[in-house]
Structure formats: C-alpha cells, structure tokens
mmCIF file of C-alpha atoms in Angstrom:
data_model
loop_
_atom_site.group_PDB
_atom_site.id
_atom_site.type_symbol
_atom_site.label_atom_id
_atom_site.label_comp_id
_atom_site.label_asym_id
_atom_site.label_seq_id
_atom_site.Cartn_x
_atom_site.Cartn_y
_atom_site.Cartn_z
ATOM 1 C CA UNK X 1 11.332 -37.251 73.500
ATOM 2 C CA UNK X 2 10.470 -38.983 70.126
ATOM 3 C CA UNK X 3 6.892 -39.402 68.783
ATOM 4 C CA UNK X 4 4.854 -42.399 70.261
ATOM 5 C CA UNK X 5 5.098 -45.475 67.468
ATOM 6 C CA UNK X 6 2.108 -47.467 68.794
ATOM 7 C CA UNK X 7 -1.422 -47.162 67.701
ATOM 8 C CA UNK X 8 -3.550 -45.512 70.319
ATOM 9 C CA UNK X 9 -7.314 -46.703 71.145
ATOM 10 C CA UNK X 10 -8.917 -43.116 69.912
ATOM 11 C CA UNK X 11 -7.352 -43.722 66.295
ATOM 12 C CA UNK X 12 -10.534 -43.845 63.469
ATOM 13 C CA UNK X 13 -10.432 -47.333 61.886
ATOM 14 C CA UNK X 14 -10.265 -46.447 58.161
ATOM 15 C CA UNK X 15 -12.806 -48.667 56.021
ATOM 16 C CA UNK X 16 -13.300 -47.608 52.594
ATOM 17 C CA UNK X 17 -16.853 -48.305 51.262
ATOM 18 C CA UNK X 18 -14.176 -49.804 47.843
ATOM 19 C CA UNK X 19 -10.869 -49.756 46.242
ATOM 20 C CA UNK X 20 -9.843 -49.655 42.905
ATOM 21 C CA UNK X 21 -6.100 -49.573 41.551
ATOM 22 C CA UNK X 22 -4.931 -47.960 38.700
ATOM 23 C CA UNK X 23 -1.254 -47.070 37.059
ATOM 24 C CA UNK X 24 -0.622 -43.064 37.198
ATOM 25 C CA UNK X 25 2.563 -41.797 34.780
ATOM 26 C CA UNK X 26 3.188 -45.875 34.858
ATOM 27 C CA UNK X 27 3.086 -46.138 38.785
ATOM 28 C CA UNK X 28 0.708 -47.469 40.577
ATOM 29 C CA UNK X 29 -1.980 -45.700 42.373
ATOM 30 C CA UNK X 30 -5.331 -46.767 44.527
ATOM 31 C CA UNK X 31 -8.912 -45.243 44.583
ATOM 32 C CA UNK X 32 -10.604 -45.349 47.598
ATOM 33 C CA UNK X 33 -14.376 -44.474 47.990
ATOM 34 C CA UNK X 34 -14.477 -42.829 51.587
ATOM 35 C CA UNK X 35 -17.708 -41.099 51.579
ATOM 36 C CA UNK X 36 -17.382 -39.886 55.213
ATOM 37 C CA UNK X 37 -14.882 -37.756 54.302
ATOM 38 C CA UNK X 38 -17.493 -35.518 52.961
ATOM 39 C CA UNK X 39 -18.847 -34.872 56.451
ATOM 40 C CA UNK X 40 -15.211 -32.760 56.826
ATOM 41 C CA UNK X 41 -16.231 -28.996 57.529
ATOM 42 C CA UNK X 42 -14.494 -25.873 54.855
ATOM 43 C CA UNK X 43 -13.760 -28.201 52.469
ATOM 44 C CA UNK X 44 -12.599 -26.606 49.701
ATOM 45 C CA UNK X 45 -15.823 -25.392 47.753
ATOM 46 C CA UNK X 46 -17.691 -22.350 46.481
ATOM 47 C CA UNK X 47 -19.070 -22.005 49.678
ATOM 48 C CA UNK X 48 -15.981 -21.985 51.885
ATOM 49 C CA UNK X 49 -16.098 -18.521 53.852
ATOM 50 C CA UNK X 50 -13.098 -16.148 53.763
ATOM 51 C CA UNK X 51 -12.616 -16.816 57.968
ATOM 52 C CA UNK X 52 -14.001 -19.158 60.409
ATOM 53 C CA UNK X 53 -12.782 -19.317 63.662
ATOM 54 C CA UNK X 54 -10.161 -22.188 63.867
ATOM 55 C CA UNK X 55 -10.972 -25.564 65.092
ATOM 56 C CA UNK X 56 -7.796 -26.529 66.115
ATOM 57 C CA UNK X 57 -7.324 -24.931 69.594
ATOM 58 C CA UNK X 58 -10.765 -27.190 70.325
ATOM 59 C CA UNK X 59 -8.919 -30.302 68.508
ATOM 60 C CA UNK X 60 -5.777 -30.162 70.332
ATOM 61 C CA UNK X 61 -7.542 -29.451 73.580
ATOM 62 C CA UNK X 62 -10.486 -31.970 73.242
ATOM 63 C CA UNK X 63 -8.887 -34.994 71.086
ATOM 64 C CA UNK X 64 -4.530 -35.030 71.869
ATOM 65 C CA UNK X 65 -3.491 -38.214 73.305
ATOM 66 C CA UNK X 66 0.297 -37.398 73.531
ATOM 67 C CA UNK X 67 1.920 -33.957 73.896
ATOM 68 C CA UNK X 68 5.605 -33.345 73.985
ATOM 69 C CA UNK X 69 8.296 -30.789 72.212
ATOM 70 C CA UNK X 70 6.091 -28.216 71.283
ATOM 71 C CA UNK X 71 3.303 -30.467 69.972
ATOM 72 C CA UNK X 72 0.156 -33.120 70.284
ATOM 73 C CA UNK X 73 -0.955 -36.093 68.461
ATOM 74 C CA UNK X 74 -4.477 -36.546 68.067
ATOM 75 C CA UNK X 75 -6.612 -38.859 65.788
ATOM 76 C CA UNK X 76 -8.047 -37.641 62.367
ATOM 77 C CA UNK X 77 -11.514 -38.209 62.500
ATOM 78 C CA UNK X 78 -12.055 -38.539 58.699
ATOM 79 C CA UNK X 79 -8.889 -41.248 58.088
ATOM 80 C CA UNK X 80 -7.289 -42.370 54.384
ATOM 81 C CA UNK X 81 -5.125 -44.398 56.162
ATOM 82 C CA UNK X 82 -5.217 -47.100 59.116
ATOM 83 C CA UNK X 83 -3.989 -46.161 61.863
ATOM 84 C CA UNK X 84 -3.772 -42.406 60.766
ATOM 85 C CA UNK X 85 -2.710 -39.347 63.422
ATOM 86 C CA UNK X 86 -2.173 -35.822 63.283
ATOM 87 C CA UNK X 87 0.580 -34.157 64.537
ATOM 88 C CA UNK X 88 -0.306 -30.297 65.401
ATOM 89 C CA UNK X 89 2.508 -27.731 66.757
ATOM 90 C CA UNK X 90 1.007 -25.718 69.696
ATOM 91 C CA UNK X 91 1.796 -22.157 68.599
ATOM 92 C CA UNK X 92 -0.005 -20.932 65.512
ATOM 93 C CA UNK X 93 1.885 -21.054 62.347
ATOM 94 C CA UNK X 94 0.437 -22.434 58.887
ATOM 95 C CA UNK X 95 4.085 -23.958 58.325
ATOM 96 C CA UNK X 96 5.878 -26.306 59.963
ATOM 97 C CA UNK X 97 9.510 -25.036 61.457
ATOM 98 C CA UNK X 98 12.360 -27.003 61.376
ATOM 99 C CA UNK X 99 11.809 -28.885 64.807
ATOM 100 C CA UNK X 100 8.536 -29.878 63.540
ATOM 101 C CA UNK X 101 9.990 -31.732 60.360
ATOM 102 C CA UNK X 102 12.631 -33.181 62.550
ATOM 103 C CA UNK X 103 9.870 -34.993 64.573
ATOM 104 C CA UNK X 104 7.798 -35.679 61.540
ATOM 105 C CA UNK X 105 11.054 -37.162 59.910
ATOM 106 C CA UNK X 106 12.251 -39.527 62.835
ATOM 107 C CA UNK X 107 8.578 -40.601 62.918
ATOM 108 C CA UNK X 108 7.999 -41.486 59.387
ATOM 109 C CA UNK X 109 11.913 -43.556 60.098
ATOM 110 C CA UNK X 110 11.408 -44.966 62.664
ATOM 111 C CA UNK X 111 7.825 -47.365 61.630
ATOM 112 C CA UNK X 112 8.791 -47.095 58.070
ATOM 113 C CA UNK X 113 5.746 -44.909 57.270
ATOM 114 C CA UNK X 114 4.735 -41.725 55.149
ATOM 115 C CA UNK X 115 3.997 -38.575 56.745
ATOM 116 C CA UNK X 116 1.667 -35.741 54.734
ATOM 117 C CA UNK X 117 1.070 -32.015 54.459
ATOM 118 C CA UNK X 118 -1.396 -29.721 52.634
ATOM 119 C CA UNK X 119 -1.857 -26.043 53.198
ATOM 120 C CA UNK X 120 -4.776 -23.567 52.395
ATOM 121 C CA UNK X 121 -5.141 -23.962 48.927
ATOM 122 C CA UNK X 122 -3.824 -27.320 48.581
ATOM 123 C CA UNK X 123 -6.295 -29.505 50.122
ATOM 124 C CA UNK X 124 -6.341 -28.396 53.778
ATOM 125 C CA UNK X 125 -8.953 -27.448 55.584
ATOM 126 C CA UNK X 126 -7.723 -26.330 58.790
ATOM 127 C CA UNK X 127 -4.668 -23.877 58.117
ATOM 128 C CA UNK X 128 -2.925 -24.364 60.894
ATOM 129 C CA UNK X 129 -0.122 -26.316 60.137
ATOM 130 C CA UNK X 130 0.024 -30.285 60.755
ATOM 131 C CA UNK X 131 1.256 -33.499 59.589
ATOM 132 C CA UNK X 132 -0.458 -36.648 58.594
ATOM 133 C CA UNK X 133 1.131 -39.655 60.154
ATOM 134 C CA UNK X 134 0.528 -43.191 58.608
ATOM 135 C CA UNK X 135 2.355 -45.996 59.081
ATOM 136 C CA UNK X 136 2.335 -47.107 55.469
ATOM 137 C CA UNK X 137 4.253 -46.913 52.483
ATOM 138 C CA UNK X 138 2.814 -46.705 48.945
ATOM 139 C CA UNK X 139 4.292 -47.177 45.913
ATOM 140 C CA UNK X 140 3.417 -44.373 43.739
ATOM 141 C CA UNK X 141 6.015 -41.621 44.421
ATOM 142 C CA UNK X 142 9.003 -44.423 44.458
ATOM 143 C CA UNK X 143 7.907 -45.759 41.225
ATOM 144 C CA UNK X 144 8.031 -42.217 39.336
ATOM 145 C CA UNK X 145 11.323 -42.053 37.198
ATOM 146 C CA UNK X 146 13.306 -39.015 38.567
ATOM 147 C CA UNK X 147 16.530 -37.230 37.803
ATOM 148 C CA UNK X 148 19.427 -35.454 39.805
ATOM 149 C CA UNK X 149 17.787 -31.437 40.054
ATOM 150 C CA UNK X 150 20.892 -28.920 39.334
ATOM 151 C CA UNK X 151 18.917 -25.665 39.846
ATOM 152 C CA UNK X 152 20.502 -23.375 42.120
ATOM 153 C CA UNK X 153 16.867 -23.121 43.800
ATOM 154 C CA UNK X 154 18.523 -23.360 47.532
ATOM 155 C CA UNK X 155 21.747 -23.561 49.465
ATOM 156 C CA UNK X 156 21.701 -27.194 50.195
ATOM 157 C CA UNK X 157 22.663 -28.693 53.179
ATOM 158 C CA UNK X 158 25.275 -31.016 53.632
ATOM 159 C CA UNK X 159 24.708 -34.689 52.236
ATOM 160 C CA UNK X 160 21.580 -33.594 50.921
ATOM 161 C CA UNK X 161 20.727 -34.290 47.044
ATOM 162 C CA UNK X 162 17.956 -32.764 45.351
ATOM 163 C CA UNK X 163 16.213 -34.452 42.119
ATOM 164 C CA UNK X 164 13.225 -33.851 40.196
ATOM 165 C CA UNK X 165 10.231 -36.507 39.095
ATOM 166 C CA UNK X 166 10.403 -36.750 35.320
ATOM 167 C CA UNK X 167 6.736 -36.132 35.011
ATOM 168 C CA UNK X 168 5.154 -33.079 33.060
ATOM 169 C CA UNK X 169 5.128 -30.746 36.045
ATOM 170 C CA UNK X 170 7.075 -29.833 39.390
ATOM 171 C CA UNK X 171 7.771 -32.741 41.152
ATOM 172 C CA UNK X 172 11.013 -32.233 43.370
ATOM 173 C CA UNK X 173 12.432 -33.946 45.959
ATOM 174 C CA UNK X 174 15.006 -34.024 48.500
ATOM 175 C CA UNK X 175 17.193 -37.424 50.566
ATOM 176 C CA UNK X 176 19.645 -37.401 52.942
ATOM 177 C CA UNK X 177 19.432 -37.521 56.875
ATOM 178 C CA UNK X 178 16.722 -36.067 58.830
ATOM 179 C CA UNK X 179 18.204 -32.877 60.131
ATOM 180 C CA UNK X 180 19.244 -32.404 56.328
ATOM 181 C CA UNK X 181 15.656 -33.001 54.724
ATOM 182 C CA UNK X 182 14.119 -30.461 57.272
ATOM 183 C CA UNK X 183 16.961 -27.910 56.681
ATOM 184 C CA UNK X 184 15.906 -28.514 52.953
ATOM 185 C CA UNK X 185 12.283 -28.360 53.505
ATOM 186 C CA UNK X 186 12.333 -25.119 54.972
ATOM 187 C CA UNK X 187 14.629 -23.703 52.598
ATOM 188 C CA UNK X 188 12.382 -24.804 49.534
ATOM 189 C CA UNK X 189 9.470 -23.205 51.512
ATOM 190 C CA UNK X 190 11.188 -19.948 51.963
ATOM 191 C CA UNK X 191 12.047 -20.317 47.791
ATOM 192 C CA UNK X 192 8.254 -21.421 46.948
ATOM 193 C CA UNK X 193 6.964 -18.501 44.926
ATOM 194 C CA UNK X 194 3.592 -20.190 44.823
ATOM 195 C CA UNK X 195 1.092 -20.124 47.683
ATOM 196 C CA UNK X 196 1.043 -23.554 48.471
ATOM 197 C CA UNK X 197 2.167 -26.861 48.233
ATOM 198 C CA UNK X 198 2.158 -30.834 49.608
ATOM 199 C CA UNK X 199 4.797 -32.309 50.786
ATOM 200 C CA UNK X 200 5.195 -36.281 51.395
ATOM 201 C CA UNK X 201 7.885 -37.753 52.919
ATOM 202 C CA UNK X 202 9.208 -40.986 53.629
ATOM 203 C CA UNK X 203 12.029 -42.771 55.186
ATOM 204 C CA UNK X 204 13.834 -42.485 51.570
ATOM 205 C CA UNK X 205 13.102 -39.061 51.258
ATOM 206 C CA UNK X 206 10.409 -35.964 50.880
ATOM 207 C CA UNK X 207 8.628 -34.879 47.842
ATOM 208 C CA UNK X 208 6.965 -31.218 47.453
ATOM 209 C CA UNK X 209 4.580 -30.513 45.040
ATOM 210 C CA UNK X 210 3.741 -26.638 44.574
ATOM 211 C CA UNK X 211 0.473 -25.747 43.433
ATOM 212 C CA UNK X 212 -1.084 -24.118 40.447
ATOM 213 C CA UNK X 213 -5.336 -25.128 41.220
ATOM 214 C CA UNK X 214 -6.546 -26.965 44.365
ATOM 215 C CA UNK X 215 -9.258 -28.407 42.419
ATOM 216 C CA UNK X 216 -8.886 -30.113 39.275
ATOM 217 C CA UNK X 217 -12.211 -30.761 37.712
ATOM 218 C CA UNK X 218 -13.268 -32.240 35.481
ATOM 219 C CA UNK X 219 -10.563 -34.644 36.342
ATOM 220 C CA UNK X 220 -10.612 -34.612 39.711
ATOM 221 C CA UNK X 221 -14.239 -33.512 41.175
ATOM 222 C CA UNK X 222 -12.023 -32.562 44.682
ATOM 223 C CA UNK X 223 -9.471 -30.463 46.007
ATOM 224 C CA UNK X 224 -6.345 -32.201 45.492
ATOM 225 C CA UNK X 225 -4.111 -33.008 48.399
ATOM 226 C CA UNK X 226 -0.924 -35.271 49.675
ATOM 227 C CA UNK X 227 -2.724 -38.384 50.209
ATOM 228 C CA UNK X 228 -3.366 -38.278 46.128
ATOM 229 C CA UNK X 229 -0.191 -37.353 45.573
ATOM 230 C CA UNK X 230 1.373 -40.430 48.341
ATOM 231 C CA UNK X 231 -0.946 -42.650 45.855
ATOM 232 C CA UNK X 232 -4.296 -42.852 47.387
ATOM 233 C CA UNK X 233 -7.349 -40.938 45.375
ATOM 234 C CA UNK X 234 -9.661 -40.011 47.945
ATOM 235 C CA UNK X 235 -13.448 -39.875 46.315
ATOM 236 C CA UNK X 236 -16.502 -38.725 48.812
ATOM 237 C CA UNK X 237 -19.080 -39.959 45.494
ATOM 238 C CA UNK X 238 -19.779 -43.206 44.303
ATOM 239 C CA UNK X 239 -20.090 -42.029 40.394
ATOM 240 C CA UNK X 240 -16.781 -40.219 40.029
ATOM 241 C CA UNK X 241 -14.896 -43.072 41.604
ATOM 242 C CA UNK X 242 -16.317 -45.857 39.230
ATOM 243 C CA UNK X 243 -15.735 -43.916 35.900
ATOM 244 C CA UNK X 244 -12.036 -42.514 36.879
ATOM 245 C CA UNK X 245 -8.882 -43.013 34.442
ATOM 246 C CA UNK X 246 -5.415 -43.239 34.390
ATOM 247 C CA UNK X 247 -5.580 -40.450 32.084
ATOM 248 C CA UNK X 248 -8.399 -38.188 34.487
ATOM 249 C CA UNK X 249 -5.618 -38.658 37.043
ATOM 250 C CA UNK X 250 -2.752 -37.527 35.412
ATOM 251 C CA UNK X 251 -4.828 -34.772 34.227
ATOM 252 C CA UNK X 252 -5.534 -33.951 37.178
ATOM 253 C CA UNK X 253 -2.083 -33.686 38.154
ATOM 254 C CA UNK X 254 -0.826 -31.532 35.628
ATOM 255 C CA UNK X 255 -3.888 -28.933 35.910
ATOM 256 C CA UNK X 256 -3.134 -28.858 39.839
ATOM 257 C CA UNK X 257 0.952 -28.567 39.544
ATOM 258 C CA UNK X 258 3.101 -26.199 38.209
ATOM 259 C CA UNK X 259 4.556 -26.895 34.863
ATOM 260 C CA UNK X 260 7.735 -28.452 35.066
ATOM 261 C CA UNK X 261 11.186 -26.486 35.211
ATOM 262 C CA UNK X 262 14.305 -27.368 33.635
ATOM 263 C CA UNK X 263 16.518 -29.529 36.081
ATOM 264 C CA UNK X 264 19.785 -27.898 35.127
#
C-alpha cells in the first residue's frame, strides 16, 4: 500500500508573512518570514527541558488521516511548505528503518517532491522519528557542484553511487533506486559518528548533512534544520529576516556542519 499522493482537507495552508531570495555557495535559496512557527513547543532554546513527555502518541492519535505499513500521515500544524505532511512510524524509534525510507522514497518519486528529516539536535523538536513530505522541489541542493565520494565510509549497495557537495563542510549524498538509497541511508546512519544529522531527499537522490551546532548564531538566530538545508530559511522574526546575507547563510552552514572530509 503506497502513501496517499493527494492533498487532504486537514493540511495547514502555508502563507508566509514574505519571501526573499538569495544565492547560497552560488545556488539559490529563499527566506521565508513564518512567524507562527514560533508558536512550535521545545524548540530548540535555553529553556528546552531535558524530558517532556512526547507529543506524538497524542499527534498520531488525534491528527492521522491515513495509516498503513507501520505508519500515519498527519498534517504539520506549523507548515514551510504547501501542502506539507508528516509521516510518523507507529513504534518508537528516533530513526527511521529501512521500510520507512522505502515509503518516504516512493513518495517523494512518485509527485516529484522532497521529503525532510531532523533529529534531536538538528532542528527537531519532537524526537520521535518522522518525515516531512512536500510536494515541491527546490533548487538549492541540485545547484551545489558535487563530486564522486571514494571513502570507504559504507558497503554500498548495488547501483548506488555516493558523491560529496564541494562546499566547505560535509555534504554527502547518495542516487540510485529506492531500495538502494534506503539501504544507503541506514548504512550512513549506522557510520554517523556525530549525534545527528538532516537528511533531504528527492527523486534524484538524498543528501545527509551531519551536525556539528544546531544553532548557528549570529548567523542564523535558529536551530538549523532540513528545510534550510532543501533551500528554504525559515525566520519566526521580522528583523533577522530583513538584514540576512548570502554570506550569514553560508556561515551559518559551515558553523552547523562538520568540516569537510577528503572524498578519496
């Protein structure tokens, strides 16, 4: 049973208050100004508790409009995207298994779309695992220059190449079919030495980002997560999103990565 492609009625329209666009590392990039994103609860400030109980039980329970295979879609309440759902696996893990990228990957295929993931520490703020689903490309990621990655980092599957962004830190990626990408995925997650990581994938391929610093001030007033990495800067305050640079954000980027490795 595949993911549902169609919209559903509970989705969140997304309406940014503005948009700006800049060019990122010579790629192009949008800022959004989305200031009900700041209504999200444990964002990822000084005041975020050790524990609180989980929401996601209550999410899943109150707010899924399709279950199936081990999981539920609901909406995301606090959208960067149009049309934007969340896909949740019912058991509780803080990573997504194998079957759970092979959904997320026939998804993103099948409309054409990205799919995103943050963890604890890299933008999340619920750490049970899930997916972003947008139907929507950007251009950002694409755009990057990259080069064929010859690090013996995992046993790659068959048919499956793995390159690196040629940008001043760790920016890898992985294409080939679905079951391939997933078997890479979770491979590279079982290699990650650092505690977390975004991932974006789309129908040309994934991307994974491991992380140094969730938030990158001065240069990013926010925790950093996949939807700036997909190409969409996500500011909650009018001030910081009317004074940003190009060079802020690809500050930003390099204080939040890992430096970059050599490709082999």
């Amino acid at each position: 049973m595949p993911l549902p492609v169609e919209p559903h009625p509970t989705l969140a329209p997304f309406a940014p208050a503005a948009t700006r666009s800049l060019r990122v590392f010579g790629a192009d990039v949008e800022l959004v100004h989305v200031p009900a994103r700041k209504a999200r609860q444990d964002r990822a400030t000084a005041e975020r508790p050790a524990f609180r109980r989980s929401p996601a039980g209550r999410i899943v329970d109150e707010e899924a409009f399709w279950r199936g295979r081990g999981c539920a879609l609901t909406p995301n309440r606090y959208p960067f995207a149009a049309a934007q759902r969340l896909l949740w696996p019912l058991d509780r893990t803080r990573e997504l298994r194998l079957e759970h990228w092979c959904l997320v990957l026939d998804w993103v295929r099948a409309v054409d779309g990205s799919a995103m993931v943050n963890n604890v520490g890299a933008a999340a703020t619920i750490a049970r695992a899930h997916a972003h689903l947008v139907p929507e490309r950007l251009p950002f990621l694409r755009q990057l220059p990259e080069r064929v990655c010859g690090l013996d980092l995992i046993d790659l599957p068959e048919g499956v190449t793995l390159f690196a962004k040629d940008v001043p830190f760790t920016l890898l990626g992985v294409r080939g079919d679905v079951t391939g990408i997933a078997e890479a995925l979770v491979r590279l997650g079982e290699a990650r030495l650092t505690a977390s990581w975004n991932v974006v994938a789309g129908a040309d391929g994934a991307w994974v980002l491991p992380r140094r610093v969730e938030t990158p001030a001065p240069f990013f007033p926010y925790a950093l997560g996949a939807a700036e990495l997909w190409g969409r800067w996500c500011y909650m305050d009018e001030a910081p999103f009317h004074s940003a640079t190009a060079a802020d954000l690809e500050q930003a980027l390099v204080a939040a990565a890992m430096p970059p490795i050599a490709t082999g």
